[in-house]
CSV table of C-alpha atoms and ligand atoms in Angstrom, one decimal:
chain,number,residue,atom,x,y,z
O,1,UNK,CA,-16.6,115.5,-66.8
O,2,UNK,CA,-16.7,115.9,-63.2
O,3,UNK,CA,-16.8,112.5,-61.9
O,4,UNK,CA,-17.5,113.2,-58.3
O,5,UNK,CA,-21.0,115.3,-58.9
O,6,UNK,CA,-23.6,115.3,-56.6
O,7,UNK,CA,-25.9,112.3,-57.2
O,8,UNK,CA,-29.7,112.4,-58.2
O,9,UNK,CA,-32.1,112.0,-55.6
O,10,UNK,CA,-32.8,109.1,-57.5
O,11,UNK,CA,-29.5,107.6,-57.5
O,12,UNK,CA,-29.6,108.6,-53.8
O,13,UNK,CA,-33.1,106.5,-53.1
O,14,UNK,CA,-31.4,103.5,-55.3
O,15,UNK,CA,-27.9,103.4,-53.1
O,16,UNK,CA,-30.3,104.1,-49.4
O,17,UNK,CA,-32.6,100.7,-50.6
O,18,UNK,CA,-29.5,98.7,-51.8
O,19,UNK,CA,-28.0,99.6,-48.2
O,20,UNK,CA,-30.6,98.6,-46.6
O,21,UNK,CA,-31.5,95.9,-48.2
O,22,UNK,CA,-27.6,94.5,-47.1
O,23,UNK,CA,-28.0,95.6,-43.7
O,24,UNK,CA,-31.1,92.9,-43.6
O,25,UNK,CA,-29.1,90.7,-44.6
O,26,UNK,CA,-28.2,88.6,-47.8
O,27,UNK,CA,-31.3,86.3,-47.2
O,28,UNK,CA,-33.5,89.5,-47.8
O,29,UNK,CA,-31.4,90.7,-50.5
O,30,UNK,CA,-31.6,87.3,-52.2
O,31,UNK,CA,-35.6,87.8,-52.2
O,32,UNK,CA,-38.0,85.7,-53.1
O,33,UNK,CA,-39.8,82.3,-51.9
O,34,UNK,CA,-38.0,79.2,-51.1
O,35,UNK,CA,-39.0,76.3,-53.9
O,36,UNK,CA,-39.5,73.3,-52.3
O,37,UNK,CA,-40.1,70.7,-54.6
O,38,UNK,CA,-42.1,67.5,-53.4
O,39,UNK,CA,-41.8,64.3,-55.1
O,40,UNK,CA,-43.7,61.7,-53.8
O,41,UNK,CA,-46.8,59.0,-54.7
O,42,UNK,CA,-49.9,60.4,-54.6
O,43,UNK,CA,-51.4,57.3,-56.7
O,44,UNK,CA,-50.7,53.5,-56.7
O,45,UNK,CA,-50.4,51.2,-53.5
O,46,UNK,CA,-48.1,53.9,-51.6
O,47,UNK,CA,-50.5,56.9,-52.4
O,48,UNK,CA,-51.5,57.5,-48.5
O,49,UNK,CA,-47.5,57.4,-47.6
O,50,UNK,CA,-46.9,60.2,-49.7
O,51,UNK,CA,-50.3,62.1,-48.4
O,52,UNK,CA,-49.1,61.7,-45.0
O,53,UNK,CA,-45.8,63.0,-45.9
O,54,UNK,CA,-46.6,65.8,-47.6
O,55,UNK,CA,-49.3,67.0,-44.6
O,56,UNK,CA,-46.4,66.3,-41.8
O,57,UNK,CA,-44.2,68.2,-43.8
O,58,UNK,CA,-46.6,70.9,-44.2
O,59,UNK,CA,-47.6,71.1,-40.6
O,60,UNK,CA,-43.9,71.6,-39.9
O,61,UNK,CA,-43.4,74.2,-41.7
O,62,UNK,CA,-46.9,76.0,-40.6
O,63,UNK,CA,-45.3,75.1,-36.6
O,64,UNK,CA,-42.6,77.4,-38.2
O,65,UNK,CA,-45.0,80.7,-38.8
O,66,UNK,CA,-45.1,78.9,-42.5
O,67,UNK,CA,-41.4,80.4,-43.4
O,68,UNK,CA,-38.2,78.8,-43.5
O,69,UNK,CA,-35.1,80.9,-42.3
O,70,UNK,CA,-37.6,84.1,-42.7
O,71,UNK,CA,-38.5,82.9,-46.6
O,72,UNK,CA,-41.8,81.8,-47.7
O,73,UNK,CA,-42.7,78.3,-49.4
O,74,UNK,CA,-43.6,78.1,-52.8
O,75,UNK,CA,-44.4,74.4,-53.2
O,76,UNK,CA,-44.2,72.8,-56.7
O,77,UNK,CA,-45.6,68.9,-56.6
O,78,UNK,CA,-45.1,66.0,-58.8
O,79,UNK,CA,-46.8,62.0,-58.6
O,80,UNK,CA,-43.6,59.6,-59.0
O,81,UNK,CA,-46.0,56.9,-58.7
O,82,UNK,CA,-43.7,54.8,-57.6
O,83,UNK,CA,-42.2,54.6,-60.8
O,84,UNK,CA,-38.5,54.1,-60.9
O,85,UNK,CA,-38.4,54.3,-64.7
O,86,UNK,CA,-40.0,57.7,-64.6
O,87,UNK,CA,-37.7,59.0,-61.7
O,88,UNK,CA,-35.4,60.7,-64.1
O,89,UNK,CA,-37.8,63.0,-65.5
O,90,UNK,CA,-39.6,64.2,-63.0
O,91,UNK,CA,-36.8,65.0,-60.5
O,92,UNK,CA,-35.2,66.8,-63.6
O,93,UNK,CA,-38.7,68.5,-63.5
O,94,UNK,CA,-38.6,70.1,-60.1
O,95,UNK,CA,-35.1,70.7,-61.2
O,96,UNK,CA,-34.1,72.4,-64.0
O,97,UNK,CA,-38.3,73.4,-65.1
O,98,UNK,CA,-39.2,74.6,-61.8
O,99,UNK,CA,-35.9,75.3,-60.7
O,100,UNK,CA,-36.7,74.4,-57.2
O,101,UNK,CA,-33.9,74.9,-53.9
O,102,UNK,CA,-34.4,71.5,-52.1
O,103,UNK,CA,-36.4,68.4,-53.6
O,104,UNK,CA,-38.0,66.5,-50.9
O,105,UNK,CA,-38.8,62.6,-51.5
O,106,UNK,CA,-40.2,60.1,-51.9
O,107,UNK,CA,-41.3,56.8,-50.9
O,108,UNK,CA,-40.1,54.2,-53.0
O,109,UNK,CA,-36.4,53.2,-52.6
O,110,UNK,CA,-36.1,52.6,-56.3
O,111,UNK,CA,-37.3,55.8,-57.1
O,112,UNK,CA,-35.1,57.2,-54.5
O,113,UNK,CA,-32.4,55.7,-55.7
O,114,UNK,CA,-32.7,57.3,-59.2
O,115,UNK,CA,-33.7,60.6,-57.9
O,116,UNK,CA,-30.5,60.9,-55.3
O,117,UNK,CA,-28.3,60.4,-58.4
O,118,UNK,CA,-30.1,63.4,-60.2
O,119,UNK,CA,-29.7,65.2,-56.8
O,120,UNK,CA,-25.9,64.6,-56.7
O,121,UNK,CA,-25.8,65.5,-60.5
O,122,UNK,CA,-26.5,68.8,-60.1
O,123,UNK,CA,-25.4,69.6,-56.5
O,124,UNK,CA,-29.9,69.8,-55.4
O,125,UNK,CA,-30.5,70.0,-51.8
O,126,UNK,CA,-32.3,66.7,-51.1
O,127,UNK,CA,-33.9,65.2,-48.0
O,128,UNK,CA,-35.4,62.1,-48.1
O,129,UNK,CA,-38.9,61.5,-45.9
O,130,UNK,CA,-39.1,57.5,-45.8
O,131,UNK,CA,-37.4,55.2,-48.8
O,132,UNK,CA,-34.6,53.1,-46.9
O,133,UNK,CA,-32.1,52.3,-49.4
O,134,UNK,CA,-29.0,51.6,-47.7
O,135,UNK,CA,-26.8,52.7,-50.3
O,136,UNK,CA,-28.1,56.3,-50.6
O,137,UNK,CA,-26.1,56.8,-47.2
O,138,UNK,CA,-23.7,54.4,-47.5
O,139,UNK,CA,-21.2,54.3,-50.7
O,140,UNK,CA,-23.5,56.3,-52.4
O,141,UNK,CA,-23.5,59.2,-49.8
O,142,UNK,CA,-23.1,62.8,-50.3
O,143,UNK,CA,-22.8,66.1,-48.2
O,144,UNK,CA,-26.2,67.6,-50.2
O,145,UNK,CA,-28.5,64.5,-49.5
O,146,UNK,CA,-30.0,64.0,-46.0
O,147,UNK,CA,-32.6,61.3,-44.4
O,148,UNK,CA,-35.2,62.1,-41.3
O,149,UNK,CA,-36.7,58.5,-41.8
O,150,UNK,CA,-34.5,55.0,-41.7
O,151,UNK,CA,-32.4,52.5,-44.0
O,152,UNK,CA,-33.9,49.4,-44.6
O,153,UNK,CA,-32.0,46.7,-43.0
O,154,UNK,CA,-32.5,48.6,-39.5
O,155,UNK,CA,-36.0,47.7,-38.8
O,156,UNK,CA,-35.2,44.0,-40.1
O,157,UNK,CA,-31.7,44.0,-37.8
O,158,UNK,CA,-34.1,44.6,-35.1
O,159,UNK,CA,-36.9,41.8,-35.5
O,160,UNK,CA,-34.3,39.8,-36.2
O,161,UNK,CA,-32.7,40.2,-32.9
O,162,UNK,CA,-35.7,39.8,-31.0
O,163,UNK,CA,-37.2,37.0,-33.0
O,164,UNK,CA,-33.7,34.7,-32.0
O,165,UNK,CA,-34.2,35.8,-28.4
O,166,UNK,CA,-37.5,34.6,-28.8
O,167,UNK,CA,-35.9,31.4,-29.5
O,168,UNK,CA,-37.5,31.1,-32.8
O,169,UNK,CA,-35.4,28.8,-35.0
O,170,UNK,CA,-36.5,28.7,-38.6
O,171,UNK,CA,-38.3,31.6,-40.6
O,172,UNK,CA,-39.9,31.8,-43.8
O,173,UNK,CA,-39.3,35.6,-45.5
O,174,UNK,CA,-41.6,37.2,-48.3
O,175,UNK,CA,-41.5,40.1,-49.8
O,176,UNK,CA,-41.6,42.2,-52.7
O,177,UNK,CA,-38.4,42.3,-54.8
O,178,UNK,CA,-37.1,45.5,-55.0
O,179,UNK,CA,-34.2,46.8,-52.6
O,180,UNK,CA,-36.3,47.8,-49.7
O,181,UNK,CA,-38.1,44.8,-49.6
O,182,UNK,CA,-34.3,42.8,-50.0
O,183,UNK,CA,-32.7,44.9,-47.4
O,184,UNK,CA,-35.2,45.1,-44.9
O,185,UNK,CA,-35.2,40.7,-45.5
O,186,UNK,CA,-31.1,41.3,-45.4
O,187,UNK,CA,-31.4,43.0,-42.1
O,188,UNK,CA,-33.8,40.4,-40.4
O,189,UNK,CA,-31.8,37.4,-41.6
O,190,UNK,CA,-28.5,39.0,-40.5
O,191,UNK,CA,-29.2,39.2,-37.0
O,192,UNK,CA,-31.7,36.5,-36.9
O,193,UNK,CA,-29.0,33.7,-38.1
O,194,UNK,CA,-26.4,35.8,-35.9
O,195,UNK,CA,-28.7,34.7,-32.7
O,196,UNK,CA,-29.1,31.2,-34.2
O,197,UNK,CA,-32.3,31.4,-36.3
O,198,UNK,CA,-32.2,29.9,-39.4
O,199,UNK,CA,-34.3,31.2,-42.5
O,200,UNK,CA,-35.7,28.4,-45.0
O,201,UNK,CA,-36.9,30.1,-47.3
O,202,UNK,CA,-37.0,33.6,-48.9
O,203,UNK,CA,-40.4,34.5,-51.4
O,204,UNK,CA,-40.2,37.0,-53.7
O,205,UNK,CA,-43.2,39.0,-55.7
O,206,UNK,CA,-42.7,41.5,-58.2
O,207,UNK,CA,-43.5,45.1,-56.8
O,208,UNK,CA,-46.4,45.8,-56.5
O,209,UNK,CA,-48.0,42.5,-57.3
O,210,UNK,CA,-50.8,41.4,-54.5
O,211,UNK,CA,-51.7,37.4,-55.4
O,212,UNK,CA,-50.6,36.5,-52.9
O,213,UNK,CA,-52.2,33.0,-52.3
O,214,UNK,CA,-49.6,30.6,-53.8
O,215,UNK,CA,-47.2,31.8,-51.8
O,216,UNK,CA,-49.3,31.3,-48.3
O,217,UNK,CA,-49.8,27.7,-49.7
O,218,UNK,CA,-46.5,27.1,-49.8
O,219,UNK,CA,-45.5,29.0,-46.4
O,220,UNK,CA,-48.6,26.5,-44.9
O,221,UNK,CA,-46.3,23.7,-46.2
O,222,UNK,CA,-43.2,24.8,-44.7
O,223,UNK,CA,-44.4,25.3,-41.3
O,224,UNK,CA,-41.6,27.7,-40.0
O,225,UNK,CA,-41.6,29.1,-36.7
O,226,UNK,CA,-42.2,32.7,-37.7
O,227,UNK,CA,-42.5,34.6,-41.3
O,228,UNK,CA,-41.2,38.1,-41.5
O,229,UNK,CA,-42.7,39.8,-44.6
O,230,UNK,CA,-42.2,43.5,-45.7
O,231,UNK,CA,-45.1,45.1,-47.3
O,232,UNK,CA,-46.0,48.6,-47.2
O,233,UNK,CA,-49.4,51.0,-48.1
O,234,UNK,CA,-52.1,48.9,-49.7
O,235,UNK,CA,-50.2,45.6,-50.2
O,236,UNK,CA,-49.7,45.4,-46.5
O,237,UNK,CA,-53.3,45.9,-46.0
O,238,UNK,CA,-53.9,42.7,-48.4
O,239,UNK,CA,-51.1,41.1,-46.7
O,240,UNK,CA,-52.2,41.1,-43.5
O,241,UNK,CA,-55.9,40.1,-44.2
O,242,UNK,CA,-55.0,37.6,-46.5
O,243,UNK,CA,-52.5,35.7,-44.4
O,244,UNK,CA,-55.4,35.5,-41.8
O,245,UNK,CA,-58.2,34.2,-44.1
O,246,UNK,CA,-55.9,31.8,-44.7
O,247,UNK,CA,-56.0,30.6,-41.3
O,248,UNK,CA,-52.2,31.2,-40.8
O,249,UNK,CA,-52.2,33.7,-38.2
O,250,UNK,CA,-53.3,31.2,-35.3
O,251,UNK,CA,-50.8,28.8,-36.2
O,252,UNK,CA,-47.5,30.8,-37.6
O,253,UNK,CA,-46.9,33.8,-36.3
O,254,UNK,CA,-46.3,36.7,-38.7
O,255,UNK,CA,-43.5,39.4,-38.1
O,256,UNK,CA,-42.2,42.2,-39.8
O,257,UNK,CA,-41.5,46.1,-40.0
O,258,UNK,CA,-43.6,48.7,-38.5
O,259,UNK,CA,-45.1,49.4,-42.3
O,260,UNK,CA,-47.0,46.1,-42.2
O,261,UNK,CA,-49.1,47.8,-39.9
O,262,UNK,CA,-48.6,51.7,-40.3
O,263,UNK,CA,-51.0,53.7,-41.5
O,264,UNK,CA,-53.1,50.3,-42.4
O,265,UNK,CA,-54.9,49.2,-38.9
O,266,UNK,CA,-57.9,51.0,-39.8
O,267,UNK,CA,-57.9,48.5,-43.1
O,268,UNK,CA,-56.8,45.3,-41.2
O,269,UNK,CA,-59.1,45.2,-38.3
O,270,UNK,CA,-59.2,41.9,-36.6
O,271,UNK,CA,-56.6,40.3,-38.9
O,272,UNK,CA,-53.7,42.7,-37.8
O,273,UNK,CA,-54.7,42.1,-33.8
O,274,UNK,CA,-51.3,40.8,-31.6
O,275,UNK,CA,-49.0,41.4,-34.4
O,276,UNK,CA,-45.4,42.0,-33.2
O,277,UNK,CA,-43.8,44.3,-35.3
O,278,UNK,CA,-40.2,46.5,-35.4
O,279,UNK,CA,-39.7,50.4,-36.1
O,280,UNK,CA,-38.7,53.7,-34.9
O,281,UNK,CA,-41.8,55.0,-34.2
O,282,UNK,CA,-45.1,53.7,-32.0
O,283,UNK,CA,-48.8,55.5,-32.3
O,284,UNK,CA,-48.6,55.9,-27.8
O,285,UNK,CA,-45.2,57.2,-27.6
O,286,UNK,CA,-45.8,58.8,-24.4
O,287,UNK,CA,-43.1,62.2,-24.7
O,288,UNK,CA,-44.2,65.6,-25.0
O,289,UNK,CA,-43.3,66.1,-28.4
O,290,UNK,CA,-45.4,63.4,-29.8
O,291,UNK,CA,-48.5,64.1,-27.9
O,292,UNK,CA,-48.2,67.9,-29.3
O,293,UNK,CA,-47.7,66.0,-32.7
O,294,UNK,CA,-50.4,63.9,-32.8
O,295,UNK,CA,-53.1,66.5,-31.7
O,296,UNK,CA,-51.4,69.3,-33.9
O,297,UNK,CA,-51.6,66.5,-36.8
O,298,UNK,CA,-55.4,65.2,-35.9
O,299,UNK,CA,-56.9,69.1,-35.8
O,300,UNK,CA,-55.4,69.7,-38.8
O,301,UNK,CA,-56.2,66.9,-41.0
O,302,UNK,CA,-58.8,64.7,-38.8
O,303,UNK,CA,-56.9,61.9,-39.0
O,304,UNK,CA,-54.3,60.0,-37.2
O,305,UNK,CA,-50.5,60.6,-38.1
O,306,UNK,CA,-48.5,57.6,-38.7
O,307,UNK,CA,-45.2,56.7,-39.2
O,308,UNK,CA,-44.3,58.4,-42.7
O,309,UNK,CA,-46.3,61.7,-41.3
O,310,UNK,CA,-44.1,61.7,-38.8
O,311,UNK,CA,-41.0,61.5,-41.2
O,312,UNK,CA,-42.3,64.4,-43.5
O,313,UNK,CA,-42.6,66.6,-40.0
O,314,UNK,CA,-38.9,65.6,-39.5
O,315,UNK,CA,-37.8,66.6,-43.1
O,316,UNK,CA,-39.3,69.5,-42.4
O,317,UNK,CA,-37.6,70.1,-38.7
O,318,UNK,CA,-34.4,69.6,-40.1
O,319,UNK,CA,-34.8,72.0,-43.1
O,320,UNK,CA,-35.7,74.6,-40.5
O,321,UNK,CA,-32.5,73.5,-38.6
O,322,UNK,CA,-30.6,74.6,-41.9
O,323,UNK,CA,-32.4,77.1,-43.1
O,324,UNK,CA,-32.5,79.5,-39.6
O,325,UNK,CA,-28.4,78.5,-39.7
O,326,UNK,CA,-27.8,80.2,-42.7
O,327,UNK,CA,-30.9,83.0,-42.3
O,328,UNK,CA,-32.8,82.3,-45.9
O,329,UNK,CA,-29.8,82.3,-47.6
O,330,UNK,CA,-29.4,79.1,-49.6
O,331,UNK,CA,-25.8,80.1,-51.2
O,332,UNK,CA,-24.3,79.5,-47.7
O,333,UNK,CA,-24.9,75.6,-49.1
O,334,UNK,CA,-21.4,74.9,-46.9
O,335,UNK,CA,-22.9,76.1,-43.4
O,336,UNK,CA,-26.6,74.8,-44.4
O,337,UNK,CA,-25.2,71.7,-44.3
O,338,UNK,CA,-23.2,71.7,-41.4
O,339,UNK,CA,-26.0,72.9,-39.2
O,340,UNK,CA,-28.0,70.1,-41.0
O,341,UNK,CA,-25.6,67.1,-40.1
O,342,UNK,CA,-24.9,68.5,-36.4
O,343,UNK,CA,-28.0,68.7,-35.9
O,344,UNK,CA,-30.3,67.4,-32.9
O,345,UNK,CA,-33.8,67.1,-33.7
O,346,UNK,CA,-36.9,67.1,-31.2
O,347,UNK,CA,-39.2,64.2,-33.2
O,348,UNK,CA,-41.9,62.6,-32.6
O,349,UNK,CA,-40.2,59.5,-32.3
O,350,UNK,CA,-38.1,60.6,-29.6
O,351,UNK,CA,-34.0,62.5,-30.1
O,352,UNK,CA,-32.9,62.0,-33.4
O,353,UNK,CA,-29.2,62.8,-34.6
O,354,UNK,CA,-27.7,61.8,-38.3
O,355,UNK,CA,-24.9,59.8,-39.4
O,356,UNK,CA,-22.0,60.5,-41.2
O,357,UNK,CA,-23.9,59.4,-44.1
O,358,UNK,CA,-26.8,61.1,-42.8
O,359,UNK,CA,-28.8,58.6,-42.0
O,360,UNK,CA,-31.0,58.5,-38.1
O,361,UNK,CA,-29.4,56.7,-35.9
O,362,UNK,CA,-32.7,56.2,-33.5
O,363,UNK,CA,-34.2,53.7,-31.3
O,364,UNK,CA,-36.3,50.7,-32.6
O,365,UNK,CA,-39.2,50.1,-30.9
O,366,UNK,CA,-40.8,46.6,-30.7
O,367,UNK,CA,-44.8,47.4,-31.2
O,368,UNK,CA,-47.9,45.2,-30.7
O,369,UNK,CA,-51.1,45.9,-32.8
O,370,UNK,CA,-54.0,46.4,-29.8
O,371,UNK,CA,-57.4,48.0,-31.3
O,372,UNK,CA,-56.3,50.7,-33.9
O,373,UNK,CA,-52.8,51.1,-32.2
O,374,UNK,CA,-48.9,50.0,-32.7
O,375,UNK,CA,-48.5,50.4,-28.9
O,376,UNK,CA,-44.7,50.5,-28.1
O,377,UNK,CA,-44.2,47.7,-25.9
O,378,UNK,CA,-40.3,47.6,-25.5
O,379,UNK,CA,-37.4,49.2,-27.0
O,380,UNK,CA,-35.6,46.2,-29.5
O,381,UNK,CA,-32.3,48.0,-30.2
O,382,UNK,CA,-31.6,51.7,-28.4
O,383,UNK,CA,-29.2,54.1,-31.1
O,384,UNK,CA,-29.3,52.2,-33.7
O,385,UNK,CA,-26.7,53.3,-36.1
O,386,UNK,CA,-25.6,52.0,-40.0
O,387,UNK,CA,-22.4,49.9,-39.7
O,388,UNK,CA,-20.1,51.5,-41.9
O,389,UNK,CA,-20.8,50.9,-45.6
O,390,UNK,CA,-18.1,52.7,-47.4
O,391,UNK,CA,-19.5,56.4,-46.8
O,392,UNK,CA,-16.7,58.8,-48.1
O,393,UNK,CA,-17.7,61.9,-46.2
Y,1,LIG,C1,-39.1,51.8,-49.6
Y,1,LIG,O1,-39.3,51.6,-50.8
Y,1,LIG,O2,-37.9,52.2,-49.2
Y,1,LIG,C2,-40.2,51.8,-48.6
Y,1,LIG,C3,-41.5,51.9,-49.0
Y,1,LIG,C4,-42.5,51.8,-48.1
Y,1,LIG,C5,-42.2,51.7,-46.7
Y,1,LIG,C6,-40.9,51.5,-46.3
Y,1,LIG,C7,-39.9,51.6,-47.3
């Protein structure tokens, strides 16, 4: 048999196609639309945070002529709930049932914390829009799971440090107990007590219990110079209005991170007015790329971003970053996630660059609630990075 015949013009069509097809490049030869898969609460008290992620992330990727790296988005969606029992299952949904290339979520740092491990299980592209839990990028850390939004503590760090030069002595903490409301309480008592605060007392609610009555009695009784509280979504709504009805707001002032009032002023009216509160992102940012944000974000969806919008857009930016790095091509996991950890994003919040543990390391602004605005009235702590927390990367 002569091995070296002439081929068919079909055999000839078939090698001119494959040629081509590797002179595009593998991205092209790989084919098909990227699978994002987006876990994240779409009921229960954090249902707008995971809205307004989802429609910054969206608006990212439609910034981006709706492609990332040159691939278009198939999106496949699941409701956590906020439900870290049911975390398992549904990241191994997106996973192995939908078979999806990056998961992005979700709100709830117990879920987060569950659906990291399932992430690092079976090597999943993950990037994480808003839940803090310092571990995920501290001793838990790993080179395929990123963060656009915060840890915890670093909110908390910062009130804390402007609360002791506010020569506040004693505070009074309350939150719900689950690790973001414990480490954002960890963070605020840290530097608090470092400046020479003292905190009294620490209440504790189940998530996402909202009676919260008992517990303002017994803050009434304690009289401390300032409470901090962490609340988020529609339990900082009934936070804030409660504490006011309760005719505590002229008397103790109440504190805490940016999500006591994010996303909720609309809600809290007259009850949020004055509050002082910490976080890496303020309504008025005056810089070019917020303004562009915010009216991008308001003709699309006729609403105001907020702070966990602005996260999703950032998941988003940095999954461009990594995805126009390695042109489509998602095997090149190695340079993806270089370009990803060097990289230097233009948010809305102002420059943002990751950790070794890939965490931001941002400023913290210190806000004050005026009308339907967190105006930024200060920067509390510019950089802010993670101390070290055992990160093996
Ligand atoms: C969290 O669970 O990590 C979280 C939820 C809402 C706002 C901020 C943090």
């Amino acid at each position: 048999m002569n091995r070296f015949r002439k081929p068919s013009r079909f055999a000839a069509l078939v090698a001119f196609a494959a040629a081509g097809l590797l002179a595009a490049g593998p991205a092209a030869a790989q084919q098909g639309k990227l699978k994002v898969g987006l876990m994240l609460p779409y009921t229960g008290t954090y249902a707008a945070l995971g809205t307004a992620i989802t429609n910054g992330f969206k608006l990212a990727v439609e910034e981006n002529g709706g492609k990332l790296g040159g691939r278009e988005i198939e999106y496949f969606t699941v409701d956590d709930e906020s439900d870290p029992a049911k975390a398992p299952e549904n990241a191994n949904k997106l996973i192995k049932r939908d078979n999806v290339d990056v998961l992005v979520g979700t709100v709830h740092s117990g879920v987060a914390l569950a659906m990291s491990k399932v992430a690092r299980d079976n090597n999943t592209l993950l990037i994480i829009p808003n839940a803090g839990a310092d571990d995920i990028t501290g001793p838990l850390c790993a080179a395929n799971v990123f963060r656009t939004s915060f840890s915890n503590s670093q909110p908390g760090r910062a009130m804390g440090k402007v609360m002791a030069e506010q020569k506040k002595k004693t505070a009074v903490t309350i939150t719900w107990k689950y690790a973001a409301g414990e480490e954002s309480i960890g963070g605020f008592k840290e530097d608090f007590e470092a400046g020479g605060g003292k905190v009294v007392k620490e209440l504790y609610l189940p998530f996402p219990q909202v009676e919260f009555q008992s517990y303002l009695t017994e803050i009434a009784a304690l009289k401390p110079d300032v409470v901090y509280a962490f609340f988020a979504g529609g339990g900082a709504v009934k936070f804030v209005k409660d504490y006011a009805a309760a005719g505590l707001k002229t008397t103790i002032p109440l504190v805490g991170p940016g999500f006591l009032t994010d996303g909720t002023l609309e809600a809290q009216g007259e009850s949020a007015q004055g509050m002082l509160t910490t976080l890496h992102y303020g309504d008025g940012l005056n810089i070019p790329k917020n303004n562009a944000f915010r009216a991008a974000y308001t003709k699309a969806y006729k609403v105001e971003p907020d702070v966990y919008a602005m996260q999703g857009y950032d998941a988003a930016q940095l999954l461009v970053i990594g995805m126009n790095a390695v042109k489509g091509d998602t095997s090149k996991r190695a340079d993806l996630v270089k370009a990803m950890e060097g990289a230097r994003i233009d948010s809305p919040r102002g420059s943002l660059a990751l950790s070794k543990g890939h965490n931001p390391i941002h400023d913290i602004y210190l806000r004050k609630v005026e009308g339907k605005e967190n105006k930024v009235v200060g920067v509390a702590v510019k950089n802010l990075t993670d101390p070290p927390r055992g990160c093996k990367l």
